[in-house]
mmCIF file of C-alpha atoms and ligand atoms in Angstrom:
data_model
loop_
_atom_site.group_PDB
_atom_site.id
_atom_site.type_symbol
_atom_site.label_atom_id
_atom_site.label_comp_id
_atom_site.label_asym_id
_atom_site.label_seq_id
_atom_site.Cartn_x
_atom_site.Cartn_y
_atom_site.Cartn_z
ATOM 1 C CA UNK A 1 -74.118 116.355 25.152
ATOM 2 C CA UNK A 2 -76.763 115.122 27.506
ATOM 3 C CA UNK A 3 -78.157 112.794 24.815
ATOM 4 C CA UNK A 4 -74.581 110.972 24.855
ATOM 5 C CA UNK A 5 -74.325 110.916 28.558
ATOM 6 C CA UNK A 6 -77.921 109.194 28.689
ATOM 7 C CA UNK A 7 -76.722 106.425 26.243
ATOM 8 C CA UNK A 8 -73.291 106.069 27.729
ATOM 9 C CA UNK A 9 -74.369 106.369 31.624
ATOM 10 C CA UNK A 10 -77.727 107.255 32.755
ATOM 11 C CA UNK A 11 -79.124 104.270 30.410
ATOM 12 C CA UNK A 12 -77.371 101.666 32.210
ATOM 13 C CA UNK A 13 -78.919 102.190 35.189
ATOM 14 C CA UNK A 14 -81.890 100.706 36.831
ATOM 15 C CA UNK A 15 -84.466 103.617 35.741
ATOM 16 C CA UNK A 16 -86.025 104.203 39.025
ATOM 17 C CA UNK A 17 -82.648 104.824 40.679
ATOM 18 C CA UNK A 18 -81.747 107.363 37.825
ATOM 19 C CA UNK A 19 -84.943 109.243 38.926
ATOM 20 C CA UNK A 20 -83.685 109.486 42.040
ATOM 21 C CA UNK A 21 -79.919 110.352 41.834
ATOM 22 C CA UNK A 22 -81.623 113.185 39.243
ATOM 23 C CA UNK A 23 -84.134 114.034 41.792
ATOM 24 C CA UNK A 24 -80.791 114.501 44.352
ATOM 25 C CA UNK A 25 -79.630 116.984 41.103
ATOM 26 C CA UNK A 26 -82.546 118.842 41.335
ATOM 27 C CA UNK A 27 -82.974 119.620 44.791
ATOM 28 C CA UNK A 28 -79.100 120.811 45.248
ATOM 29 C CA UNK A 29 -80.204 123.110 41.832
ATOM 30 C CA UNK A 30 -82.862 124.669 44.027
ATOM 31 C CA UNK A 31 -81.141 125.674 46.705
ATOM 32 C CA UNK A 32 -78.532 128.681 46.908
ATOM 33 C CA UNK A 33 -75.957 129.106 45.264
ATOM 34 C CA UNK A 34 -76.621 126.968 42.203
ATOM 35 C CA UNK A 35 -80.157 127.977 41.958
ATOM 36 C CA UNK A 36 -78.961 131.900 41.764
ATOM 37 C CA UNK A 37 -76.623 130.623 38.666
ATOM 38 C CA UNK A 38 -79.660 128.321 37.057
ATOM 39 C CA UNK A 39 -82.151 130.997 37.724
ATOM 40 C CA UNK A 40 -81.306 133.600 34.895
ATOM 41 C CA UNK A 41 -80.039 130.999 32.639
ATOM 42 C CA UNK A 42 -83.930 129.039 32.382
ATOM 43 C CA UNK A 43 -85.735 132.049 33.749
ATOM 44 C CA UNK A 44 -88.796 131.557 31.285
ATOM 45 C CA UNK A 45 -89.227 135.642 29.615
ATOM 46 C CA UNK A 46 -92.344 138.162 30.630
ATOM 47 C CA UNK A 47 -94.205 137.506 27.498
ATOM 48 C CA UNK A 48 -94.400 133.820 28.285
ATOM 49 C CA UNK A 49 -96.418 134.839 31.373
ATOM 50 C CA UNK A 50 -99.999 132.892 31.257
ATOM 51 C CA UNK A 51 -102.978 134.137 33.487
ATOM 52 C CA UNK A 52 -105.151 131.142 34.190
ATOM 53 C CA UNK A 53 -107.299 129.674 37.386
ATOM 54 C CA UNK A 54 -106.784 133.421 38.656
ATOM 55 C CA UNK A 55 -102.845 132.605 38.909
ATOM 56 C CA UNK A 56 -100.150 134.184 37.170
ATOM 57 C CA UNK A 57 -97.922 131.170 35.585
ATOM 58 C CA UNK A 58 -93.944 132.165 34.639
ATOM 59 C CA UNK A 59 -94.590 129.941 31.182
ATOM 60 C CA UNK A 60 -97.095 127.917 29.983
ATOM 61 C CA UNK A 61 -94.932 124.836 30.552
ATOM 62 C CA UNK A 62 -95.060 123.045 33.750
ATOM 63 C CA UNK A 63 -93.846 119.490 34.768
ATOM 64 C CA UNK A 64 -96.546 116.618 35.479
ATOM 65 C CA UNK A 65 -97.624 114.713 38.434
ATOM 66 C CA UNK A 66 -95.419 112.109 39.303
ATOM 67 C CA UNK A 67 -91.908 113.569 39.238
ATOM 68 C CA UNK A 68 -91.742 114.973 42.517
ATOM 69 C CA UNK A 69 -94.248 112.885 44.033
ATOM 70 C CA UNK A 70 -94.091 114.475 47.533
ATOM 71 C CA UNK A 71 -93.182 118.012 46.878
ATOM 72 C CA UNK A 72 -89.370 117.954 47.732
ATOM 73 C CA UNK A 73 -88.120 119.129 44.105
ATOM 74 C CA UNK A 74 -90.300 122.196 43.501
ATOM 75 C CA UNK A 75 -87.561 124.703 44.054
ATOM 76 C CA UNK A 76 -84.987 123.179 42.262
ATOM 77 C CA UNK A 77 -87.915 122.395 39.198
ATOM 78 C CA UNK A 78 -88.793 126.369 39.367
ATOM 79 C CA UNK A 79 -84.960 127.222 39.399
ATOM 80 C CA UNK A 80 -84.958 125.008 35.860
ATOM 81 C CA UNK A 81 -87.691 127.147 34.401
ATOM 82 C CA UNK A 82 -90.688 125.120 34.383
ATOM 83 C CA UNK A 83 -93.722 127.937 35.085
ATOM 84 C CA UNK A 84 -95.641 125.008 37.578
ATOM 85 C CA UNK A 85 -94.862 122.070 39.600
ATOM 86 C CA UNK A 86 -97.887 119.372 39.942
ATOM 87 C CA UNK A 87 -96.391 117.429 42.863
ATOM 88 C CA UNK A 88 -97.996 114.105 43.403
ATOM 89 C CA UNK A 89 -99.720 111.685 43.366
ATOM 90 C CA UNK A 90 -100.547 112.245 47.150
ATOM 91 C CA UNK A 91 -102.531 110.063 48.967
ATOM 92 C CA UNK A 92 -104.115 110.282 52.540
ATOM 93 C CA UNK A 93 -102.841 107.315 53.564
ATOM 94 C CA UNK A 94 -98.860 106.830 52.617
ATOM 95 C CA UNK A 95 -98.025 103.780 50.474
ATOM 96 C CA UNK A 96 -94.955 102.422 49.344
ATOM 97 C CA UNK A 97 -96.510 102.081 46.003
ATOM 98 C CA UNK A 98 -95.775 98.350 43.863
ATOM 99 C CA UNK A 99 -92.788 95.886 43.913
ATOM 100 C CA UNK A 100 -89.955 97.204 41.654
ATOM 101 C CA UNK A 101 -89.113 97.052 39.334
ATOM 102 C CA UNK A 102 -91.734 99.185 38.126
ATOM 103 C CA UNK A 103 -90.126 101.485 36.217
ATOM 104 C CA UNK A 104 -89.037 100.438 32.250
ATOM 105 C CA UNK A 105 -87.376 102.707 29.607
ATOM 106 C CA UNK A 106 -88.514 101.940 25.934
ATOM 107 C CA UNK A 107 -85.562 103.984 24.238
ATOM 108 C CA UNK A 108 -86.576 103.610 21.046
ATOM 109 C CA UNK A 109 -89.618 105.054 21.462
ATOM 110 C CA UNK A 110 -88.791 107.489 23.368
ATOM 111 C CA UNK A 111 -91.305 106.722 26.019
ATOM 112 C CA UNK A 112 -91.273 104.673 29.021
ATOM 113 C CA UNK A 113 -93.594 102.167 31.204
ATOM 114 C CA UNK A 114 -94.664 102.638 34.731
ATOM 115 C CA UNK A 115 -96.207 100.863 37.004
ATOM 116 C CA UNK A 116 -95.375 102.936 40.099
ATOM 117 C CA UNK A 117 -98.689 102.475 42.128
ATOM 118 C CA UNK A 118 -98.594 105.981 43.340
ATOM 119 C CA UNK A 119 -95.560 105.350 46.074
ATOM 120 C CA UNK A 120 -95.977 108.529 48.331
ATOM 121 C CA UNK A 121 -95.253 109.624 51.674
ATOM 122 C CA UNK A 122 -98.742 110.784 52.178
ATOM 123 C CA UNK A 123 -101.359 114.062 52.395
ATOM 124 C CA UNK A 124 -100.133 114.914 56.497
ATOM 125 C CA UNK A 125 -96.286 114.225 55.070
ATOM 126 C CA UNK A 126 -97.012 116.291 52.100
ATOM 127 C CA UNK A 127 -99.002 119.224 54.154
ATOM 128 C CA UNK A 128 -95.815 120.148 56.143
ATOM 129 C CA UNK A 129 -93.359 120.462 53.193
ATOM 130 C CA UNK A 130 -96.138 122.735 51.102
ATOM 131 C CA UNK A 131 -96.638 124.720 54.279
ATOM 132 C CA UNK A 132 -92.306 125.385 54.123
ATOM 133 C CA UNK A 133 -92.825 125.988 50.696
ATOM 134 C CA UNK A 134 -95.438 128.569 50.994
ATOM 135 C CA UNK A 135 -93.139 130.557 53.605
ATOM 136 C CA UNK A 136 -90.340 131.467 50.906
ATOM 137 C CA UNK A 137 -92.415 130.975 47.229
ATOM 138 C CA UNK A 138 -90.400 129.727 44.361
ATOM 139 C CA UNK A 139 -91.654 131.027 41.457
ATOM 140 C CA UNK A 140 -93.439 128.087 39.614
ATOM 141 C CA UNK A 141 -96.970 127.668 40.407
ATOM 142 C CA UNK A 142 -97.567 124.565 42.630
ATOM 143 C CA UNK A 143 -100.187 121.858 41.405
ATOM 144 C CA UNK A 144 -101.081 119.474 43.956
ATOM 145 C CA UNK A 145 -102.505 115.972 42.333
ATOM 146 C CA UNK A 146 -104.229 114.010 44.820
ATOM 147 C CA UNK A 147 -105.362 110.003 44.584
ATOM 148 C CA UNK A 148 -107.115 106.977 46.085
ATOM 149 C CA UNK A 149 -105.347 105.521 48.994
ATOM 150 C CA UNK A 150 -104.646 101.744 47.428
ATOM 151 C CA UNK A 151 -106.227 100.442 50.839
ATOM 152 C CA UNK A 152 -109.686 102.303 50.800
ATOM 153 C CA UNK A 153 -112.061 100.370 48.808
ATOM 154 C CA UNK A 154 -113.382 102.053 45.311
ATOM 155 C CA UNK A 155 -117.096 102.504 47.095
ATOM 156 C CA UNK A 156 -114.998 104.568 49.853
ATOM 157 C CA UNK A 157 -112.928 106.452 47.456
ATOM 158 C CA UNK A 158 -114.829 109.746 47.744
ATOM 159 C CA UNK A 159 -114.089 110.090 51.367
ATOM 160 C CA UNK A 160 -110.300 109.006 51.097
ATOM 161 C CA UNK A 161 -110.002 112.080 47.932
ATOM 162 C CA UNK A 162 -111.861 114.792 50.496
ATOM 163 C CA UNK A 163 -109.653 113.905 53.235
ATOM 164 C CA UNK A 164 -106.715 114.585 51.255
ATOM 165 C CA UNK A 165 -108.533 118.208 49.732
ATOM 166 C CA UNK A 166 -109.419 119.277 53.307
ATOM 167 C CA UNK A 167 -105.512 118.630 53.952
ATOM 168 C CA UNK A 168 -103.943 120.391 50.796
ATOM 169 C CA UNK A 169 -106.134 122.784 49.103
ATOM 170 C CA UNK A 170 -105.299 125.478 51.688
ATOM 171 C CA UNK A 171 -101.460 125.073 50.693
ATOM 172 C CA UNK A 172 -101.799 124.123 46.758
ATOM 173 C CA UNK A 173 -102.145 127.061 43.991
ATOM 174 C CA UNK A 174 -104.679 124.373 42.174
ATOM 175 C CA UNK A 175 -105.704 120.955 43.258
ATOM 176 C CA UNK A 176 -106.219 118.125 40.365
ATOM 177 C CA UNK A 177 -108.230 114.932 41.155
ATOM 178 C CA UNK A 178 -106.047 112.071 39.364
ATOM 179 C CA UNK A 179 -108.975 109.833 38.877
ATOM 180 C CA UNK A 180 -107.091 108.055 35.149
ATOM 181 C CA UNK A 181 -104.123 106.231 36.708
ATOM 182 C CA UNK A 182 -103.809 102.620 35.491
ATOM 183 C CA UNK A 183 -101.835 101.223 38.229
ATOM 184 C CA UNK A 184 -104.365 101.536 40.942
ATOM 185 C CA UNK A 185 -107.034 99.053 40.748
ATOM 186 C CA UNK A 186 -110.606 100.208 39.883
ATOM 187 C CA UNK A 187 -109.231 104.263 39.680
ATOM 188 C CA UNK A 188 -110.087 104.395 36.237
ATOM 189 C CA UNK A 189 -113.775 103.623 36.903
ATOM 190 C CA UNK A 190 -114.108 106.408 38.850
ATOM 191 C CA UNK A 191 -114.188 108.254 35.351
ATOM 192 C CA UNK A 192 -118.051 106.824 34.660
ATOM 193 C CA UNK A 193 -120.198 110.055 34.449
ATOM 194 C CA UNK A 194 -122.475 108.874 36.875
ATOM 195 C CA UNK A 195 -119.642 107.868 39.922
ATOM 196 C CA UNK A 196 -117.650 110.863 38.801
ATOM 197 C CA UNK A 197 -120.308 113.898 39.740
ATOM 198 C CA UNK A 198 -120.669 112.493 42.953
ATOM 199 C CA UNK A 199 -117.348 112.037 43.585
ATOM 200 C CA UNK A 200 -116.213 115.929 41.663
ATOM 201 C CA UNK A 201 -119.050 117.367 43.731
ATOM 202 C CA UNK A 202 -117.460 116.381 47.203
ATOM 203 C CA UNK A 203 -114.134 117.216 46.341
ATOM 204 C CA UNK A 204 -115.124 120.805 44.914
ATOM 205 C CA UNK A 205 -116.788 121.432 48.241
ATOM 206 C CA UNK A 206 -113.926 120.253 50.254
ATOM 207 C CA UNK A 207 -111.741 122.343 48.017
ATOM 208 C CA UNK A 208 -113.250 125.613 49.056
ATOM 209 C CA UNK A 209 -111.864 128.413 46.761
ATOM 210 C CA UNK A 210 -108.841 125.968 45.533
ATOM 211 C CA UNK A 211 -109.203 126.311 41.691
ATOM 212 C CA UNK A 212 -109.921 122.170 40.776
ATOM 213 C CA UNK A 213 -109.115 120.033 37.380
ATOM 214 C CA UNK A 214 -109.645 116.693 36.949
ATOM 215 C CA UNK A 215 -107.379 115.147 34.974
ATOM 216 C CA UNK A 216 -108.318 111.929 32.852
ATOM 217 C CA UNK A 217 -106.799 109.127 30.555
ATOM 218 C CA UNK A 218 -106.700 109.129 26.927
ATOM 219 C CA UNK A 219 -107.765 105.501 26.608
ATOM 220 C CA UNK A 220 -111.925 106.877 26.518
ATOM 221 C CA UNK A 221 -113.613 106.851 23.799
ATOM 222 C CA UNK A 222 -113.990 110.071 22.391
ATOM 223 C CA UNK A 223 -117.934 110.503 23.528
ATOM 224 C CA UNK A 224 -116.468 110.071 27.219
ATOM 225 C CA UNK A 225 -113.717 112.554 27.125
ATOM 226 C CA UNK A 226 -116.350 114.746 26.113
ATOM 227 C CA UNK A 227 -119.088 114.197 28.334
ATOM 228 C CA UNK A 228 -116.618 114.544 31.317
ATOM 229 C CA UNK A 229 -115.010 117.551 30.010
ATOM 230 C CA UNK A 230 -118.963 118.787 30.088
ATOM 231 C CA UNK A 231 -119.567 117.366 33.335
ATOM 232 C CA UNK A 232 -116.109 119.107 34.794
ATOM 233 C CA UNK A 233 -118.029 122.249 33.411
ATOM 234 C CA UNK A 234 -121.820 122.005 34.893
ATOM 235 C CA UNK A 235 -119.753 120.291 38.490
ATOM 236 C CA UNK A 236 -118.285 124.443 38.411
ATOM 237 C CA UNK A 237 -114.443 122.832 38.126
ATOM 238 C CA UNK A 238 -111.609 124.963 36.568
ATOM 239 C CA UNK A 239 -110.213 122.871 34.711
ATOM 240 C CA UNK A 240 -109.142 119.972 33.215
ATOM 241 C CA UNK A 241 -105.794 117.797 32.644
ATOM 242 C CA UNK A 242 -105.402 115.539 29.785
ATOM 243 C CA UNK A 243 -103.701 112.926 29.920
ATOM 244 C CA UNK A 244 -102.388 110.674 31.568
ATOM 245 C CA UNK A 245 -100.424 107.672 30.656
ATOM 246 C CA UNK A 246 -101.897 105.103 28.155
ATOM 247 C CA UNK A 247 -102.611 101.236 28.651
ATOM 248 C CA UNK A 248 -102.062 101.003 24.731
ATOM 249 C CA UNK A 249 -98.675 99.516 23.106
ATOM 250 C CA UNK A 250 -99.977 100.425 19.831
ATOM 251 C CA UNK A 251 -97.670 101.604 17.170
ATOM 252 C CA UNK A 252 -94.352 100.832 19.229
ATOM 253 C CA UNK A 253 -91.046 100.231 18.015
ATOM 254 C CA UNK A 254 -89.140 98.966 20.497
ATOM 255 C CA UNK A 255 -88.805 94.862 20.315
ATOM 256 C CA UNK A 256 -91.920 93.819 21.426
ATOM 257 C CA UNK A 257 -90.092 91.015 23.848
ATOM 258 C CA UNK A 258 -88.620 93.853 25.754
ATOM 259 C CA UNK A 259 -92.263 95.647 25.564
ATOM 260 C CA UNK A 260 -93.965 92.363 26.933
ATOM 261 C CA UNK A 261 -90.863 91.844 29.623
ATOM 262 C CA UNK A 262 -91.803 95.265 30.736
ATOM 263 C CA UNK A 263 -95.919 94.022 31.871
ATOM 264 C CA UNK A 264 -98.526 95.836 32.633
ATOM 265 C CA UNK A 265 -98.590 99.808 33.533
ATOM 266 C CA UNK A 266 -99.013 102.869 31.866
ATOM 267 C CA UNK A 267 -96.939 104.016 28.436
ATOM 268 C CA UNK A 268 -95.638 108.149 28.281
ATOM 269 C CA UNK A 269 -93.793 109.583 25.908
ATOM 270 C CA UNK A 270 -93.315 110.160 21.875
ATOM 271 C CA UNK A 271 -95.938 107.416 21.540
ATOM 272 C CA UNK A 272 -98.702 109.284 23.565
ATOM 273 C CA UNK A 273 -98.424 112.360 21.660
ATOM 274 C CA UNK A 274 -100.942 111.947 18.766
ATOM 275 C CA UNK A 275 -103.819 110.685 21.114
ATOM 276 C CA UNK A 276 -103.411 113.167 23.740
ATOM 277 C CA UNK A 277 -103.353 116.151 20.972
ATOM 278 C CA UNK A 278 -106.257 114.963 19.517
ATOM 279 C CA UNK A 279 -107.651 114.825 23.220
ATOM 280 C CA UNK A 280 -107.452 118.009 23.787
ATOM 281 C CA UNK A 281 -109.187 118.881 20.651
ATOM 282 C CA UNK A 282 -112.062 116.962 22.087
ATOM 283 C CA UNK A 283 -112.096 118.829 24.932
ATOM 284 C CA UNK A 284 -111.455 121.923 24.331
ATOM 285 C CA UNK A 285 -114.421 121.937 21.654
ATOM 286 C CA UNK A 286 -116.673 121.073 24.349
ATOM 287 C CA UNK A 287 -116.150 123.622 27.480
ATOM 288 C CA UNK A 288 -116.190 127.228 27.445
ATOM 289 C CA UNK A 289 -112.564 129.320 26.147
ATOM 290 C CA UNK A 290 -112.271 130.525 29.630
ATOM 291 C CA UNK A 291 -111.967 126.850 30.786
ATOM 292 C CA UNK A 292 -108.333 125.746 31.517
ATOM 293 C CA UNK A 293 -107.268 122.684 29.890
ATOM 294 C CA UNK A 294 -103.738 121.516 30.490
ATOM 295 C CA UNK A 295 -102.366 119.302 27.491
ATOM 296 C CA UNK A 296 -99.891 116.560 28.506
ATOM 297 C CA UNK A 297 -98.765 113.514 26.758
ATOM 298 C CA UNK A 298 -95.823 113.080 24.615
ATOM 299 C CA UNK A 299 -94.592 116.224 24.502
ATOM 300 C CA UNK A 300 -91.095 116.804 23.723
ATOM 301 C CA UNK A 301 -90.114 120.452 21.773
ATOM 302 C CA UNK A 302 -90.794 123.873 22.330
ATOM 303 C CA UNK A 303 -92.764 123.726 18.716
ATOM 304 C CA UNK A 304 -95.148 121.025 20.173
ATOM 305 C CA UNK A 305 -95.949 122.837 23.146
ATOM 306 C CA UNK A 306 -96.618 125.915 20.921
ATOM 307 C CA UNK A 307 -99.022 122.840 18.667
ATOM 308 C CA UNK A 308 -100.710 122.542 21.656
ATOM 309 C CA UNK A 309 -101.094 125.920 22.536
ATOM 310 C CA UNK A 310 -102.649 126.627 19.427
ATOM 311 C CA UNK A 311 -105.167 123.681 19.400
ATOM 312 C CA UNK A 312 -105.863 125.297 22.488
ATOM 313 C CA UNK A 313 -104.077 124.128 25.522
ATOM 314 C CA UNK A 314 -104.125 126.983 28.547
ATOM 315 C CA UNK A 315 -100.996 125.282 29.707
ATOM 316 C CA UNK A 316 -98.960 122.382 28.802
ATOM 317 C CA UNK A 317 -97.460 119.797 30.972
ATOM 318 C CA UNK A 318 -94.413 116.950 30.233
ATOM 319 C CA UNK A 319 -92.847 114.301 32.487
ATOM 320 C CA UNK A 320 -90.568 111.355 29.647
ATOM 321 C CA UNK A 321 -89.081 114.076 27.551
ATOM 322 C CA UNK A 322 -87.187 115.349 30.810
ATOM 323 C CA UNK A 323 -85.824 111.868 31.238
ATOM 324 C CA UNK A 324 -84.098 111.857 27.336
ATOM 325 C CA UNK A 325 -83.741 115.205 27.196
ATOM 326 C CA UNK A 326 -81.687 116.626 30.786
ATOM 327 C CA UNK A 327 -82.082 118.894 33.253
ATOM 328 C CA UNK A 328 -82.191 121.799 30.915
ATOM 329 C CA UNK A 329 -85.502 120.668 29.159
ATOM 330 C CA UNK A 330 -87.446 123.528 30.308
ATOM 331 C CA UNK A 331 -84.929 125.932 29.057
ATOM 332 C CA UNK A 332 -85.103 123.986 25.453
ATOM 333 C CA UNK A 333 -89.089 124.146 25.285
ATOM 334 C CA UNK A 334 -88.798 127.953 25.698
ATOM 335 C CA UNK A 335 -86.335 128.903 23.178
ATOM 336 C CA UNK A 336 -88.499 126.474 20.479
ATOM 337 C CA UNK A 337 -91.233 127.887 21.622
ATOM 338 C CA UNK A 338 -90.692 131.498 19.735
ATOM 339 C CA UNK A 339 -88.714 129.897 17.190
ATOM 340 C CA UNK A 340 -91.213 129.863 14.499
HETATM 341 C C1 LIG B 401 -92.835 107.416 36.156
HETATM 342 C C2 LIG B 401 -94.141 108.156 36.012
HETATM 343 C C3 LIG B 401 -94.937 108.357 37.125
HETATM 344 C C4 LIG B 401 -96.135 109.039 36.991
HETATM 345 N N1 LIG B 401 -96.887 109.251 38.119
HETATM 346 C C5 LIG B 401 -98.029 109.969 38.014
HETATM 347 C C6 LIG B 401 -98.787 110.260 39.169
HETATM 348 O O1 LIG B 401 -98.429 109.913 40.292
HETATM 349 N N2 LIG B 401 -99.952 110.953 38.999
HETATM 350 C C7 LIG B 401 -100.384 111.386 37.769
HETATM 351 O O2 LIG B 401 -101.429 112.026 37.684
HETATM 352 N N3 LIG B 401 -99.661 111.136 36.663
HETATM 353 C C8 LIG B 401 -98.508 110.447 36.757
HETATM 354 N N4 LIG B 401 -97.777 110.204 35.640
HETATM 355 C C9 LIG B 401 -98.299 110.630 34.322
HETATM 356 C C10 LIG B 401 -97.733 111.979 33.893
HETATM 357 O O3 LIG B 401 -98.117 112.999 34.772
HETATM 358 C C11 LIG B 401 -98.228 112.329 32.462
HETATM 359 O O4 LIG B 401 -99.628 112.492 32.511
HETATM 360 C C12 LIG B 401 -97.881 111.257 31.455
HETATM 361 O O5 LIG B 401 -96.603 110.716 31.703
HETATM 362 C C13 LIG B 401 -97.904 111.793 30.021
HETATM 363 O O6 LIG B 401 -96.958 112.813 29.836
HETATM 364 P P1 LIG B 401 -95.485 112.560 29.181
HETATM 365 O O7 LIG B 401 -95.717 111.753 27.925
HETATM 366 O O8 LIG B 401 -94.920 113.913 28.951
HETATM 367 O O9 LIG B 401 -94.725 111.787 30.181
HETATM 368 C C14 LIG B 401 -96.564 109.516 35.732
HETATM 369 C C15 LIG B 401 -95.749 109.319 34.624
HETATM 370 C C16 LIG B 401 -94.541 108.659 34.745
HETATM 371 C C17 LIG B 401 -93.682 108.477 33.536
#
């Protein structure tokens, strides 16, 4: 049903402005009455509870930074059953991110390109809606991913992540350091061991008792992902996220004209799925079981989740799927998710 609506309708428009009329969806879902009829329809079941980062998570599923970039959806994402909301990116300085378009859909693959440029209303905007939030809880666990301001140099970038932890660690349930977008210049190199203690260090401090991840891109080589995942470790982090989008157009389907016309940013989706599975093998074989690792990439069933779960993901994460898939997703990945 919603797979013919998205080739009849939703397809036809500009992506960007699908997000947001399904963003205006979402946020009517999560407010009474609709989210009192959605609620015990994707209401995720007791034994998919997860204890992790000394939380209590609904399900193991949860929906990645970059949906509900400044924490207005988290409601109306709880009331459609995912068990955690990681709103952001947030900045400490707002930005209106890059030109548009920036947003391209690669149906074929299932997947889609973004160059977004982390377009947020800021860590001060972002403090006063988590501080509402915190008055009447939804039920999903809220994430907050936090980023370089695109106007503080790289050599600054320490300072511009602490200002935004000092801001939102008090109000977030667990605080991730997005240090693997592709679409911020120089972000990526914050991922060198030797830039990244410094900078994990400061934040961590800043953080106070905030559980922290770090969450990286699956374009390292393998010997990276796992001396960071060791470094997130001996730094006394909680966790770690992988991955984020990919700068690879390996392997695609779609006509590689419409690939190139889309330009530079980072791939999600079906494509991502192999390389971020096999990064969470690398990393959970190098950090202690009681570690969290969050798996995201390319997720799309409730039987890959469970994959991941297995290969040891604490908790899993998805953003494309919920594009080709609806609002009722979630709801999907937790019936496949038993279905053995
Ligand atoms: C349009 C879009 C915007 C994104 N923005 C962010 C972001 O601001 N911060 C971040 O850490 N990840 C961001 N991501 C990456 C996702 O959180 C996720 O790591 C990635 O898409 C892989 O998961 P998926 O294949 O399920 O989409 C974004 C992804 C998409 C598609």
């Amino acid at each position: 049903m919603y797979a013919l609506l998205f080739r009849l309708v939703l397809a036809r428009f500009d992506p960007e402005f699908a997000h947001h009329a399904g963003m205006a969806v979402v946020r009517v879902l999560g407010a009474p009455p609709f989210s009192w009829i959605a609620r015990p329809l994707t209401r995720p079941e007791p034994r998919d509870e997860v204890r992790a980062l000394g939380l209590v998570f609904p399900s193991p599923f949860g929906i990645a930074a970059g949906f509900d970039k400044n924490a207005v959806g988290v409601r109306g994402l709880s009331a459609l059953g995912f068990g955690h909301v990681e709103v952001g990116t947030i900045t400490a300085i707002p930005q209106p991110g890059n030109p548009k378009p920036r947003l391209f859909r690669l149906i074929p693959d299932r997947a889609v390109v973004n160059r977004m440029g982390f377009n947020n209303a800021g860590a001060e905007a972002a403090e006063k809606r988590l501080w509402k939030l915190r008055r009447r809880r939804p039920a999903a666990v809220i994430g907050v991913n936090i980023g370089k301001s695109r106007v503080v140099a790289v050599e600054d970038a320490t300072a511009d992540y602490v200002a935004s932890a000092v801001r939102l660690a008090p109000l977030a349930d667990y605080l991730a350091i997005n240090v693997s977008s592709p679409n911020t210049p120089g972000l990526r190199g914050l991922q060198a061991v030797e830039t990244l203690a410094p900078l994990l260090r400061a934040v961590k401090a800043a953080a106070g008792a905030t559980p922290l991840l770090v969450k990286i891109a699956p374009d390292l080589p393998d010997d990276e992902v796992a001396a960071i995942a060791e470094l997130a470790v001996e730094e006394g982090l909680d966790g770690l996220i992988a991955t984020n989008t990919t700068i690879s157009r390996e392997g695609l389907i779609t006509d590689p004209a419409k690939v190139a016309a889309a330009g530079e940013g980072g791939l999600s989706g079906a494509p991502l799925k192999e390389r971020s599975l096999a990064v969470l093998r690398i990393v959970r074989a190098a950090v202690p079981a009681d570690f969290c690792v969050i798996s995201v990439g390319g997720v799309e069933t409730g039987a890959e989740v469970r994959e991941r779960l297995d290969a040891g993901a604490t908790l899993v994460q998805g953003y494309t799927a919920f594009l080709y898939r609806g609002p009722f997703w979630a709801r999907q990945i937790r019936a496949g998710l038993h279905a053995r």
